[in-house]
Amino acid sequence: MSIQSVKAREILDSRGNPTIEVEVWTNEGMFSAKVPSGASTGIHEAYELRDGDKSRYFGFGVLKAVCNVNNLISPILKGMRVDNQKAIDDKMIELDGTKNKSKLGANAIVGVSMAVARAAASIKGIPLYRYISELAGNSNIRLPVPCFNVINGGKHAGNRLPFQEFMLVPHGAPNFKEALRYGSEVYHSLKEIIKERYGIDATNVGDEGGFAPSLSSPDEALTLLVDAINHSGYEGVIKIAVDSAASEFWNPKDSQSYDLDFKNTSSSHSINSLNNGEQLLSKYVEILKKYPIAFFEDPFGEDDWENHSKITAEIGMKIQIIGDDLLCTNPERIKKAIAEKTVNSLLLKINQIGTLTETIEAAKLAKDAGWGCLVSHRSGETDDHFIADLVVGLGTGEIKSGAPCRFERLAKYNRLMKIEEELEKAHRANGNLFEFAGDDFYHF
């Protein structure tokens, strides 16, 4: 079960940008992982190492990170047992020696960490989700509710919609397979409605498979989703979620103002587009009154702790307030947020922190605090479906991996359907218990 060598190579992600594939070689064979990459990234994320060589991929190459895996990480891991995840992850963190993994690159470290877990699970003869559940000490194996990003705005789209993602959350489905069907049907209904109201060119899809029609206000997007849900017959069964990615339109130097018209390239922005924290909070409260909202993600800027605390105090007893850029899957920031009651849920991204061990630690902190925990993909993805096993192994109950469209997104959802089949078979054969999170998705 010992590592013989570790090898990395430069590949392309779903946006056509370079990323890393890592192979871990043992006497039992080779086990690989592919690393995702975000576009809307928090400043507190672990450091993604890029080459900066403008003659290749406009400076976005990852050959330095590849070299770090092949020449620095591989020698120190040689001979270590693949089933000692924490020791391996700690060894890489020690070798890096920086607070944000900027020496080796979090993209180098996380690829190795993921591939090592795959190797250990295979050699032990158990599915990856079972192995992760063992590492996490979790006995609550359950399938998550999928959160489909079907309308894009913010940094992910060329329209003037300020909020980045509008999602469908089929919490009322009886199982994961049906939840995926519900989401797919509403997605196709939404496509027809958008085509009718905005024209066929408005049904082109963005990085995560969502549509980006010419919208300028959140109400327009939310109304479209309600109409598509009702048209498909899923009223009361599917809720809506909003990822504002508010750091993209937050100006902390200007009295903490938020410019909801930040994508307007003209020199004169509408005075109505500028909101302080209190005004933006009022908009969220109004949205919650009018629409079936499941959660708000990143409703304020990544260091706007005060307004995150205010919205959590005001409506956090009704819905999830999820921290992404605010927390960056970082245990230290999560502890601060727990102590100050800043949010009530964590967005979990393995490449934000850089190792599986730290990811599990972050999830445990959220669970112990009584928070929800939403496992997430990145906008730059691959066909690797590691996070599907991660969400089941941790039992967090919710996952977002884009629209039910584009193969790099569907790879995760299709893997979850296969896991559900495996669990159903084990239940029939041995009575092994598992569940679909359903209406209880926000309880971890």
Tab-separated table of N, CA and C in Angstrom, residues 35 62 111 121 135 139 173 176 250 291 300 326 344 351 415 439:
chain	number	residue	atom	x	y	z
A	35	VAL	N	-7.804	18.509	-10.996
A	35	VAL	CA	-8.016	19.638	-10.089
A	35	VAL	C	-8.907	20.697	-10.736
A	62	VAL	N	0.393	25.968	-15.731
A	62	VAL	CA	0.616	25.407	-14.388
A	62	VAL	C	1.836	24.484	-14.356
A	111	GLY	N	-4.421	18.029	-5.722
A	111	GLY	CA	-4.474	16.931	-6.671
A	111	GLY	C	-3.872	15.659	-6.095
A	121	ALA	N	-8.797	3.945	-1.086
A	121	ALA	CA	-10.120	3.332	-1.166
A	121	ALA	C	-10.093	2.099	-2.062
A	135	LEU	N	-12.715	8.185	7.181
A	135	LEU	CA	-11.782	9.241	7.570
A	135	LEU	C	-12.478	10.305	8.420
A	139	SER	N	-21.116	8.143	10.172
A	139	SER	CA	-21.940	6.965	9.901
A	139	SER	C	-23.230	7.319	9.176
A	173	ALA	N	-38.255	15.992	-3.697
A	173	ALA	CA	-38.161	14.736	-4.442
A	173	ALA	C	-38.008	13.561	-3.473
A	176	PHE	N	-32.605	10.801	-4.977
A	176	PHE	CA	-31.715	11.619	-5.793
A	176	PHE	C	-32.057	11.513	-7.274
A	250	TRP	N	-18.864	44.631	-4.273
A	250	TRP	CA	-18.663	45.309	-2.992
A	250	TRP	C	-17.480	46.265	-3.081
A	291	TYR	N	-40.510	35.036	-2.796
A	291	TYR	CA	-40.142	33.833	-3.537
A	291	TYR	C	-39.792	32.683	-2.581
A	300	PHE	N	-23.071	39.165	1.180
A	300	PHE	CA	-22.263	40.365	1.365
A	300	PHE	C	-20.800	40.050	1.043
A	326	LEU	N	-16.449	34.384	2.168
A	326	LEU	CA	-16.249	34.789	3.561
A	326	LEU	C	-15.393	33.782	4.317
A	344	ASN	N	-24.784	30.684	9.031
A	344	ASN	CA	-25.225	29.421	9.639
A	344	ASN	C	-24.946	28.211	8.755
A	351	ASN	N	-10.611	22.480	-3.093
A	351	ASN	CA	-9.429	23.183	-3.600
A	351	ASN	C	-9.267	24.568	-2.978
A	415	ARG	N	-22.553	10.260	-11.268
A	415	ARG	CA	-21.877	9.455	-10.251
A	415	ARG	C	-22.787	9.269	-9.027
A	439	ASP	N	-36.158	17.093	2.385
A	439	ASP	CA	-36.534	18.323	3.077
A	439	ASP	C	-35.564	18.677	4.211
